[in-house]
Coordinates of N, CA and C in Angstrom, one line a residue:
X1 N 16.1 12.8 9.2 CA 15.2 12.8 7.9 C 14.3 14.0 8.1
X2 N 14.9 14.9 6.7 CA 14.1 16.3 6.9 C 12.6 16.3 6.1
X3 N 12.3 17.0 6.5 CA 10.7 17.2 5.8 C 10.9 17.7 4.2
X4 N 11.8 18.6 4.1 CA 12.1 19.2 2.6 C 12.4 17.9 1.6
X5 N 13.1 16.8 2.2 CA 13.1 16.0 1.3 C 12.0 15.0 0.7
X6 N 12.2 15.3 -1.1 CA 10.7 14.7 -1.4 C 11.2 13.4 -2.2
X7 N 10.2 12.9 -1.9 CA 10.0 11.3 -3.0 C 9.1 11.7 -3.8
X8 N 9.2 11.0 -5.2 CA 9.0 11.3 -6.0 C 7.7 10.1 -6.9
X9 N 6.6 10.0 -7.3 CA 6.1 9.5 -7.8 C 6.2 9.5 -8.9
X10 N 6.0 8.1 -10.1 CA 5.8 8.9 -11.5 C 4.8 8.0 -12.2
X11 N 4.3 8.9 -12.7 CA 3.1 8.6 -13.6 C 3.8 8.5 -14.9
X12 N 3.4 7.3 -15.9 CA 3.7 6.9 -17.2 C 2.8 6.1 -17.5
X13 N 2.0 6.7 -19.1 CA 1.3 6.3 -19.7 C 1.7 5.3 -20.7
X14 N 1.0 4.1 -20.8 CA 1.1 3.1 -21.7 C 0.6 3.4 -22.9
X15 N 1.1 2.4 -24.2 CA 0.5 2.4 -25.5 C -0.6 3.0 -25.9
X16 N -1.8 2.3 -24.7 CA -3.1 1.9 -24.7 C -3.5 3.1 -24.2
X17 N -3.1 3.9 -23.5 CA -3.7 5.0 -22.8 C -3.7 4.8 -21.4
X18 N -3.2 3.4 -20.5 CA -3.5 3.0 -19.3 C -2.5 3.9 -18.7
X19 N -2.6 3.9 -17.2 CA -1.8 4.6 -16.6 C -1.3 3.7 -15.4
X20 N 0.3 3.8 -15.4 CA 0.8 3.3 -14.4 C 2.2 4.4 -13.4
X21 N 1.4 3.6 -12.4 CA 1.9 4.5 -11.1 C 3.1 4.2 -10.5
X22 N 4.0 4.4 -10.6 CA 5.0 4.3 -9.9 C 5.7 4.7 -8.4
X23 N 5.7 4.4 -6.9 CA 5.5 5.1 -6.2 C 6.6 4.0 -5.1
X24 N 7.1 4.9 -4.1 CA 7.9 4.7 -2.9 C 7.0 3.3 -2.0
X25 N 5.8 3.1 -1.8 CA 4.6 2.6 -1.3 C 4.3 1.3 -1.5
X26 N 4.8 0.9 -3.2 CA 4.7 0.0 -3.3 C 4.7 -1.2 -2.4
X27 N 6.2 -1.2 -2.0 CA 6.8 -2.5 -0.7 C 5.8 -2.5 0.0
X28 N 5.1 -1.7 0.1 CA 4.0 -1.5 1.6 C 5.1 -1.4 3.0
X29 N 6.5 -0.8 2.8 CA 7.1 -0.9 3.8 C 7.4 0.2 4.2
X30 N 7.0 0.8 5.9 CA 7.6 1.7 6.3 C 6.4 3.1 5.5
X31 N 5.5 2.9 5.3 CA 4.2 3.6 4.2 C 4.2 4.8 5.1
X32 N 4.0 4.4 6.8 CA 3.8 5.8 7.7 C 4.6 6.5 7.7
X33 N 6.2 6.3 7.9 CA 7.2 6.6 8.4 C 7.5 7.8 7.0
X34 N 7.2 7.0 5.9 CA 7.7 8.0 4.7 C 6.4 9.0 4.6
X35 N 5.5 8.9 4.3 CA 4.2 9.9 4.9 C 4.7 10.7 5.7
X36 N 5.2 10.4 6.9 CA 5.4 11.9 7.8 C 6.7 12.3 7.7
X37 N 7.7 11.3 7.1 CA 8.8 12.3 6.9 C 9.0 13.1 5.9
X38 N 8.6 12.9 5.2 CA 9.1 13.5 3.3 C 7.5 14.1 2.9
X39 N 8.2 14.7 1.9 CA 7.3 15.3 1.2 C 7.4 14.8 -0.4
X40 N 6.0 14.5 -0.9 CA 5.7 13.9 -1.9 C 5.9 14.9 -3.3
X41 N 6.2 14.4 -4.3 CA 5.9 15.2 -5.8 C 5.9 14.1 -6.8
X42 N 4.7 14.7 -7.6 CA 4.8 13.5 -8.9 C 5.1 14.3 -10.2
X43 N 5.2 13.4 -10.9 CA 6.0 13.9 -12.4 C 5.3 12.8 -13.3
X44 N 5.2 13.1 -14.5 CA 4.6 12.8 -15.7 C 5.0 13.3 -16.9
X45 N 4.8 12.6 -18.0 CA 5.4 12.7 -19.0 C 4.5 13.0 -20.6
X46 N 3.1 11.9 -20.2 CA 1.8 12.4 -20.7 C 1.0 13.0 -19.6
X47 N 0.0 13.9 -19.4 CA -0.1 14.3 -18.5 C -1.7 13.3 -18.4
X48 N -1.7 12.6 -17.1 CA -2.6 11.7 -16.6 C -4.1 12.7 -16.4
X49 N -4.9 11.3 -16.9 CA -6.4 11.6 -16.8 C -6.9 12.2 -15.3
X50 N -7.9 12.6 -15.0 CA -8.4 12.7 -13.6 C -8.8 11.5 -12.7
X51 N -9.5 10.3 -13.9 CA -9.7 9.6 -13.3 C -9.0 8.7 -12.8
X52 N -7.7 8.8 -13.2 CA -6.6 7.9 -13.1 C -5.9 8.4 -11.6
X53 N -5.7 9.8 -11.6 CA -5.4 10.3 -10.5 C -6.3 10.2 -9.4
X54 N -7.5 10.1 -9.3 CA -8.6 9.8 -8.3 C -8.3 8.3 -7.8
X55 N -8.3 7.2 -9.2 CA -8.0 6.1 -8.3 C -6.9 6.1 -7.8
X56 N -6.0 6.3 -8.2 CA -4.3 6.4 -7.6 C -4.8 6.9 -6.0
X57 N -5.0 8.1 -5.8 CA -5.6 8.4 -5.0 C -6.3 7.8 -3.9
X58 N -7.2 7.3 -4.1 CA -8.1 6.0 -3.3 C -6.9 5.2 -3.2
X59 N -6.3 4.1 -3.8 CA -5.4 3.4 -3.9 C -4.3 3.9 -2.4
X60 N -3.7 5.5 -2.6 CA -3.1 5.3 -0.9 C -3.8 5.8 0.0
X61 N -5.2 5.9 -0.2 CA -6.3 6.2 1.0 C -6.2 4.8 1.6
X62 N -6.3 3.4 0.8 CA -6.6 2.3 1.2 C -5.2 2.1 2.1
X63 N -4.3 2.5 1.8 CA -2.7 1.6 2.0 C -2.5 2.3 3.5
X64 N -3.1 3.7 3.9 CA -3.3 5.1 5.1 C -4.1 3.7 5.8
X65 N -5.2 3.1 5.8 CA -6.2 3.0 6.6 C -5.4 1.3 7.3
X66 N -5.2 0.9 6.0 CA -4.4 -0.4 6.9 C -3.1 0.0 7.9
X67 N -2.3 0.9 7.0 CA -1.1 1.8 8.2 C -1.9 1.9 9.8
X68 N -3.3 2.4 9.7 CA -3.5 3.5 10.8 C -4.1 2.2 11.8
X69 N -5.1 1.2 11.0 CA -5.3 0.1 11.6 C -4.1 -0.7 12.5
X70 N -2.8 -0.7 11.3 CA -1.8 -1.3 12.3 C -1.0 -0.9 13.6
X71 N -1.1 0.8 13.3 CA -0.9 1.7 14.5 C -1.2 1.4 15.5
X72 N -2.5 1.4 15.4 CA -3.6 1.3 16.5 C -3.5 -0.5 17.2
X73 N -3.4 -1.3 16.6 CA -3.3 -2.0 16.7 C -2.0 -2.4 17.7
X74 N -0.8 -1.9 17.5 CA 0.6 -1.9 18.2 C 0.3 -1.3 19.3
X75 N -0.3 0.2 19.0 CA -0.3 0.7 20.2 C -1.2 0.8 21.3
X76 N -2.3 -0.2 21.0 CA -3.0 -0.2 22.1 C -3.1 -1.8 22.7
X77 N -2.0 -2.5 21.7 CA -2.2 -4.1 22.2 C -2.6 -4.0 23.6
X78 N -1.6 -4.2 24.6 CA -1.4 -4.0 26.0 C -2.7 -4.0 26.6
X79 N -3.6 -2.9 26.6 CA -4.6 -2.8 26.9 C -5.8 -3.6 26.4
X80 N -5.9 -3.7 25.1 CA -6.6 -4.7 24.4 C -6.5 -6.2 25.0
X81 N -5.5 -6.9 25.0 CA -5.2 -7.6 25.9 C -5.6 -8.1 27.3
X82 N -5.6 -7.0 27.8 CA -5.8 -7.5 29.4 C -7.2 -7.0 29.6
X83 N -8.3 -6.3 28.8 CA -9.5 -6.2 29.0 C -10.3 -7.6 28.3
X84 N -9.6 -7.9 27.5 CA -10.2 -9.3 26.5 C -9.5 -10.4 27.6
X85 N -8.5 -10.6 28.6 CA -8.4 -11.0 29.7 C -9.3 -11.4 30.5
X86 N -9.6 -10.1 30.8 CA -10.7 -9.8 32.1 C -12.3 -10.1 31.7
X87 N -12.5 -10.0 30.5 CA -13.7 -10.5 30.0 C -13.4 -12.0 30.1
X88 N -12.6 -12.5 29.9 CA -12.7 -14.3 29.3 C -13.0 -14.6 31.2
X89 N -11.9 -14.0 32.1 CA -12.3 -14.6 33.4 C -13.6 -14.5 34.5
X90 N -13.8 -13.2 33.8 CA -15.5 -12.7 34.3 C -16.2 -13.6 33.6
X91 N -16.5 -13.8 32.4 CA -17.2 -14.9 31.5 C -17.5 -16.0 32.3
X92 N -15.7 -16.7 32.6 CA -15.8 -17.9 32.9 C -16.2 -18.2 34.3
X93 N -16.0 -17.3 35.2 CA -16.4 -17.3 36.5 C -18.2 -17.5 36.6
X94 N -18.8 -16.4 36.1 CA -19.8 -16.6 35.8 C -20.6 -17.9 35.4
X95 N -20.0 -18.0 34.4 CA -20.6 -19.4 33.8 C -20.4 -20.8 34.5
X96 N -19.2 -20.6 35.1 CA -19.1 -21.7 36.0 C -20.3 -21.9 37.2
X97 N -20.4 -20.6 37.4 CA -21.4 -20.7 38.5 C -23.2 -20.9 38.2
X98 N -23.2 -20.3 37.1 CA -24.8 -20.5 36.2 C -25.2 -21.3 35.6
X99 N -24.0 -22.7 35.0 CA -23.9 -23.1 34.0 C -23.5 -24.8 35.0
X100 N -24.5 -25.8 35.0 CA -24.2 -26.9 35.5 C -24.1 -28.2 34.3
X101 N -23.1 -28.9 34.2 CA -23.1 -29.7 33.0 C -22.4 -30.5 33.5
X102 N -22.1 -31.9 32.9 CA -21.2 -33.2 33.3 C -19.3 -32.5 32.8
X103 N -19.7 -32.0 32.2 CA -18.4 -31.7 31.4 C -18.1 -29.6 31.6
X104 N -18.3 -29.7 33.1 CA -18.4 -27.9 32.7 C -17.4 -27.4 32.1
X105 N -15.6 -27.8 32.2 CA -14.6 -26.5 31.6 C -15.0 -26.9 30.4
X106 N -15.2 -27.5 29.4 CA -15.1 -27.5 28.2 C -15.8 -26.4 27.8
X107 N -17.1 -26.2 28.0 CA -18.4 -25.2 27.5 C -17.7 -23.8 28.0
X108 N -17.4 -23.9 29.6 CA -16.7 -22.6 29.7 C -15.8 -21.8 29.2
X109 N -15.0 -22.6 28.8 CA -13.8 -22.3 28.4 C -14.2 -21.7 26.6
X110 N -14.7 -22.0 26.1 CA -15.2 -22.4 24.4 C -15.7 -20.7 24.9
X111 N -17.0 -20.6 25.8 CA -17.9 -19.5 25.5 C -17.2 -18.1 26.3
X112 N -16.6 -18.6 27.4 CA -15.3 -17.2 27.8 C -14.5 -17.0 26.6
X113 N -13.8 -18.0 26.2 CA -13.3 -17.6 24.8 C -13.7 -16.7 23.8
X114 N -14.9 -17.3 23.1 CA -15.6 -16.6 22.1 C -16.1 -15.0 22.5
X115 N -16.5 -14.7 24.3 CA -16.9 -13.4 24.6 C -15.3 -12.3 24.5
X116 N -14.2 -13.2 25.2 CA -13.2 -12.7 25.1 C -12.5 -12.1 23.6
X117 N -12.6 -12.9 22.5 CA -12.4 -13.0 21.4 C -13.4 -11.3 20.4
X118 N -14.7 -11.7 21.2 CA -15.7 -11.1 20.6 C -15.5 -9.1 21.3
X119 N -14.7 -9.2 22.8 CA -14.7 -8.1 23.3 C -13.4 -7.1 22.4
X120 N -12.1 -8.1 22.2 CA -11.0 -7.5 21.3 C -11.2 -7.2 19.8
X121 N -12.4 -7.6 19.5 CA -12.7 -6.7 17.8 C -13.4 -6.1 18.1
X122 N -14.3 -5.6 19.2 CA -14.9 -4.6 19.4 C -14.5 -3.4 20.1
X123 N -13.3 -3.5 20.8 CA -12.3 -2.5 21.0 C -11.6 -2.0 19.6
X124 N -11.2 -3.1 19.1 CA -10.4 -2.4 18.1 C -11.1 -1.7 16.8
X125 N -12.8 -2.2 16.5 CA -13.4 -1.4 16.3 C -13.5 0.3 16.5
X126 N -13.7 0.2 17.9 CA -13.8 1.5 18.6 C -12.3 2.6 18.5
X127 N -11.5 1.9 18.4 CA -10.1 2.1 18.2 C -10.1 2.7 17.4
X128 N -10.8 2.2 15.7 CA -10.4 2.9 14.4 C -11.0 4.1 14.0
X129 N -12.1 4.2 15.5 CA -12.9 5.8 15.7 C -12.6 6.8 16.8
X130 N -11.6 6.3 16.8 CA -11.2 7.4 17.8 C -10.5 9.0 17.4
X131 N -10.3 9.5 18.1 CA -10.1 10.9 18.0 C -8.1 10.7 17.2
X132 N -7.7 9.6 18.1 CA -6.2 9.4 17.6 C -6.0 8.9 16.3
X133 N -6.9 7.8 16.3 CA -7.2 7.5 14.8 C -7.4 7.9 13.5
X134 N -8.3 8.9 14.0 CA -8.7 10.3 13.2 C -7.8 11.2 12.8
X135 N -7.4 11.7 14.1 CA -6.2 12.6 13.2 C -5.3 12.2 12.8
X136 N -4.7 10.9 13.0 CA -3.5 10.6 12.1 C -4.0 10.0 10.8
X137 N -5.1 9.4 10.6 CA -5.8 9.2 9.4 C -5.4 11.0 8.6
X138 N -6.3 11.6 8.8 CA -6.4 12.9 8.4 C -5.1 13.5 8.0
X139 N -4.1 13.3 8.9 CA -2.6 13.9 8.7 C -2.2 13.9 7.3
X140 N -2.5 12.2 7.1 CA -1.5 11.5 6.2 C -2.5 11.6 5.1
X141 N -3.9 11.4 5.2 CA -4.4 11.9 4.1 C -4.2 13.4 3.2
X142 N -3.6 13.9 4.3 CA -3.5 16.0 3.7 C -2.1 15.7 2.9
X143 N -1.2 14.7 3.5 CA 0.2 14.5 2.6 C -0.2 14.1 1.1
X144 N -1.2 13.0 0.9 CA -2.0 12.4 -0.1 C -2.3 13.5 -1.2
X145 N -3.1 14.1 -0.3 CA -4.2 15.3 -1.3 C -3.1 16.5 -1.7
X146 N -2.4 16.8 -0.7 CA -1.1 17.6 -1.6 C -0.4 17.3 -2.2
X147 N -0.3 16.0 -2.8 CA 0.7 15.9 -4.2 C 0.2 16.6 -5.8
X148 N 1.2 17.1 -5.8 CA 1.3 17.8 -7.1 C 2.2 17.6 -8.4
X149 N 1.1 16.8 -9.5 CA 2.1 16.8 -10.7 C 2.7 17.5 -11.9
X150 N 3.8 17.5 -12.1 CA 3.8 18.3 -13.2 C 5.1 17.4 -14.3
X151 N 4.7 17.8 -15.3 CA 5.7 17.4 -16.3 C 7.2 17.3 -16.6
X152 N 8.0 16.2 -16.8 CA 8.8 15.7 -16.2 C 9.4 15.3 -17.6
X153 N 11.0 16.0 -17.9 CA 11.2 15.2 -19.7 C 12.0 14.0 -19.3
X154 N 12.4 13.0 -18.4 CA 12.9 12.0 -18.0 C 11.7 11.0 -18.1
X155 N 10.3 11.4 -17.3 CA 9.3 10.4 -17.7 C 9.1 10.3 -18.8
X156 N 9.2 11.5 -20.1 CA 9.0 11.5 -21.3 C 9.9 10.3 -21.8
X157 N 10.9 10.7 -21.6 CA 12.0 9.5 -22.1 C 11.7 8.0 -21.6
X158 N 11.0 7.8 -20.3 CA 10.7 6.5 -20.3 C 9.7 6.0 -20.6
X159 N 8.5 6.7 -21.2 CA 7.2 6.4 -21.7 C 7.9 6.2 -22.9
X160 N 9.2 7.0 -23.8 CA 9.1 6.2 -25.2 C 9.7 4.9 -24.8
X161 N 10.9 4.7 -23.7 CA 11.6 3.5 -23.5 C 10.5 2.6 -23.5
X162 N 9.4 2.4 -23.0 CA 8.6 1.3 -22.3 C 7.5 0.8 -23.5
X163 N 7.1 2.1 -24.4 CA 6.7 1.5 -25.5 C 7.6 0.8 -26.2
X164 N 8.6 1.2 -26.4 CA 9.4 0.5 -27.4 C 9.5 -1.1 -26.9
X165 N 9.5 -1.2 -25.4 CA 9.4 -2.4 -25.0 C 8.1 -2.9 -24.3
X166 N 6.7 -2.1 -25.2 CA 6.0 -2.8 -24.5 C 6.1 -4.7 -25.4
X167 N 4.6 -5.5 -24.2 CA 4.9 -6.6 -24.7 C 6.2 -7.6 -23.9
X168 N 7.4 -6.6 -24.3 CA 8.2 -7.8 -23.4 C 8.3 -8.0 -22.2
X169 N 8.8 -9.1 -21.7 CA 9.2 -9.5 -20.3 C 9.5 -8.1 -19.5
X170 N 9.2 -8.5 -18.1 CA 9.5 -7.7 -16.8 C 10.9 -7.5 -17.2
X171 N 11.7 -8.4 -17.2 CA 13.0 -8.6 -17.0 C 13.7 -7.9 -18.0
X172 N 13.2 -7.9 -19.1 CA 14.0 -7.2 -20.3 C 14.0 -5.7 -20.3
X173 N 12.6 -5.4 -19.6 CA 12.5 -3.8 -19.5 C 13.2 -2.8 -18.5
X174 N 13.6 -4.0 -17.3 CA 13.9 -4.1 -16.5 C 15.9 -4.0 -16.8
X175 N 16.1 -4.7 -17.9 CA 17.7 -4.9 -18.3 C 17.7 -3.8 -19.4
X176 N 16.8 -3.5 -19.7 CA 16.5 -2.3 -21.0 C 17.5 -0.9 -20.2
X177 N 16.3 -0.7 -19.1 CA 17.2 0.7 -18.5 C 17.9 0.6 -17.9
X178 N 18.4 -0.7 -17.1 CA 19.4 -0.4 -16.2 C 20.5 -0.5 -17.5
X179 N 20.8 -0.6 -18.8 CA 22.0 -1.1 -19.4 C 22.3 0.7 -19.8
X180 N 23.7 0.7 -19.6 CA 24.2 1.9 -20.8 C 23.3 3.3 -20.4
X181 N 22.9 3.6 -19.0 CA 21.9 4.8 -19.4 C 20.6 4.8 -20.5
X182 N 19.9 3.6 -20.8 CA 18.8 3.6 -21.3 C 19.2 4.1 -22.3
X183 N 20.3 3.6 -23.6 CA 20.8 4.4 -24.6 C 21.1 6.1 -24.9
X184 N 21.4 6.2 -23.3 CA 21.7 7.9 -23.5 C 20.6 8.7 -22.9
X185 N 19.3 8.2 -23.3 CA 18.6 9.3 -23.0 C 18.0 9.9 -21.3
X186 N 18.3 9.1 -21.0 CA 18.1 9.2 -19.3 C 19.4 9.5 -18.7
X187 N 20.3 9.7 -19.2 CA 21.7 9.6 -18.5 C 22.3 10.6 -17.6
X188 N 21.4 12.0 -18.1 CA 21.3 12.9 -17.0 C 20.4 13.3 -15.5
X189 N 19.8 11.7 -15.8 CA 18.7 11.5 -14.3 C 19.4 10.5 -13.6
X190 N 20.3 10.5 -13.5 CA 20.7 9.1 -12.5 C 19.9 9.1 -11.2
X191 N 19.9 10.3 -10.4 CA 18.7 9.6 -8.9 C 17.2 9.2 -9.5
X192 N 17.1 9.8 -10.6 CA 15.4 9.9 -11.2 C 15.4 8.2 -11.5
X193 N 16.9 7.7 -12.1 CA 16.8 6.2 -12.9 C 16.1 5.5 -11.8
X194 N 17.2 5.5 -10.8 CA 17.8 4.8 -9.5 C 16.1 4.3 -8.8
X195 N 15.3 5.3 -8.7 CA 14.2 5.5 -7.8 C 13.1 4.6 -8.8
X196 N 13.5 4.7 -10.3 CA 12.2 4.5 -10.8 C 12.7 3.2 -10.8
X197 N 13.9 2.3 -11.6 CA 13.9 0.8 -11.0 C 13.7 0.5 -9.8
X198 N 13.8 0.7 -9.0 CA 13.3 0.2 -7.3 C 11.9 0.4 -7.4
X199 N 11.4 1.3 -7.7 CA 9.6 0.7 -7.7 C 9.3 0.4 -9.1
X200 N 9.8 0.1 -10.1 CA 9.4 -0.9 -11.2 C 9.3 -2.1 -10.2
X201 N 10.7 -2.3 -10.1 CA 11.0 -3.8 -9.6 C 10.1 -4.3 -8.6
X202 N 10.0 -3.6 -8.4 CA 8.4 -3.7 -6.7 C 7.7 -4.0 -7.3
X203 N 6.4 -3.2 -8.3 CA 5.9 -3.2 -9.0 C 5.5 -5.0 -9.9
X204 N 6.4 -5.1 -10.4 CA 6.3 -6.5 -11.2 C 6.6 -7.4 -10.3
X205 N 7.3 -7.5 -9.0 CA 7.3 -8.8 -7.9 C 6.1 -8.5 -6.9
X206 N 5.1 -7.5 -7.1 CA 4.1 -7.6 -6.2 C 3.0 -8.9 -7.0
X207 N 1.9 -9.1 -6.2 CA 1.5 -10.2 -5.9 C 0.1 -9.9 -7.3
X208 N 0.0 -8.8 -6.9 CA -1.6 -8.4 -8.1 C -1.0 -8.3 -9.6
X209 N 0.2 -7.6 -9.2 CA 1.1 -7.9 -11.0 C 0.6 -8.9 -11.1
X210 N 1.7 -9.9 -10.8 CA 1.9 -11.2 -11.6 C 0.3 -11.7 -11.7
X211 N -0.9 -11.6 -10.4 CA -2.1 -12.2 -11.0 C -2.0 -11.7 -12.0
X212 N -2.3 -10.3 -12.5 CA -2.7 -9.4 -13.5 C -2.3 -10.3 -15.0
X213 N -1.0 -10.4 -14.3 CA 0.1 -10.9 -16.1 C -0.2 -12.4 -16.2
X214 N -0.9 -13.1 -15.0 CA -1.5 -14.8 -15.5 C -2.3 -14.4 -16.4
X215 N -3.2 -13.4 -15.9 CA -4.9 -13.5 -16.3 C -4.4 -13.1 -17.9
X216 N -4.2 -11.9 -18.1 CA -3.9 -11.5 -19.4 C -3.2 -12.7 -20.5
X217 N -2.1 -13.5 -19.8 CA -1.1 -14.4 -20.6 C -2.4 -15.6 -20.8
X218 N -3.5 -15.9 -19.6 CA -4.3 -16.7 -20.0 C -5.5 -16.8 -21.5
X219 N -5.8 -15.3 -21.2 CA -6.6 -14.7 -22.3 C -5.9 -15.1 -23.3
X220 N -4.9 -14.2 -23.6 CA -4.1 -14.2 -25.1 C -4.1 -16.0 -25.2
X221 N -4.0 -17.0 -24.5 CA -3.4 -18.3 -25.2 C -4.8 -18.8 -25.7
X222 N -6.2 -18.3 -25.0 CA -7.6 -18.9 -25.4 C -8.1 -18.0 -26.5
X223 N -6.8 -17.0 -26.7 CA -7.5 -16.4 -28.0 C -8.6 -15.1 -28.1
X224 N -8.3 -14.9 -26.8 CA -9.3 -13.3 -26.4 C -8.5 -12.2 -26.9

């Protein structure tokens, strides 16, 4: 995979002026790999507001934080496990000597396990403040900070199509965009259409989107 290859981020303005960002990280798969291996470019039809871009950037920052946490957990799992096991054994030995009760094993095991778990999470917290984690975090954030959005005829056509389908079901929107080059308006953008549809499906299938859709539908039924 070449660093020159670019992944597209689409900003689509809805009829009410709200922003919809569609990007390759919606499925939350291979986020770190994609950020490190590809450049990122943003495309828009109607120019996004500064606050929308700031919110989107913060969303990617949160994804990066999750990725760094998972990366550190995987890379430091064996040392962390060995340290926690050591803490458990030491605590169990000391408690066995110091504490005398009718059922020694139960108390010692419970307290030693609590000490081991505490040591595990303390080490994980320290790992997140380590130089390795900070370096990885800054490297990934710099890729996000370097995203430049530019005007796109493709996204302008997409906005028109989505405005026409506003209020319909997600499946209807996907069918409309997939059928016959979306009325011919985007037939010259075959690669962009493929990426856009992939991201749109990931957006519609996300848990957050489904929760928002249910909440909006419930308010409409209640007459709000």
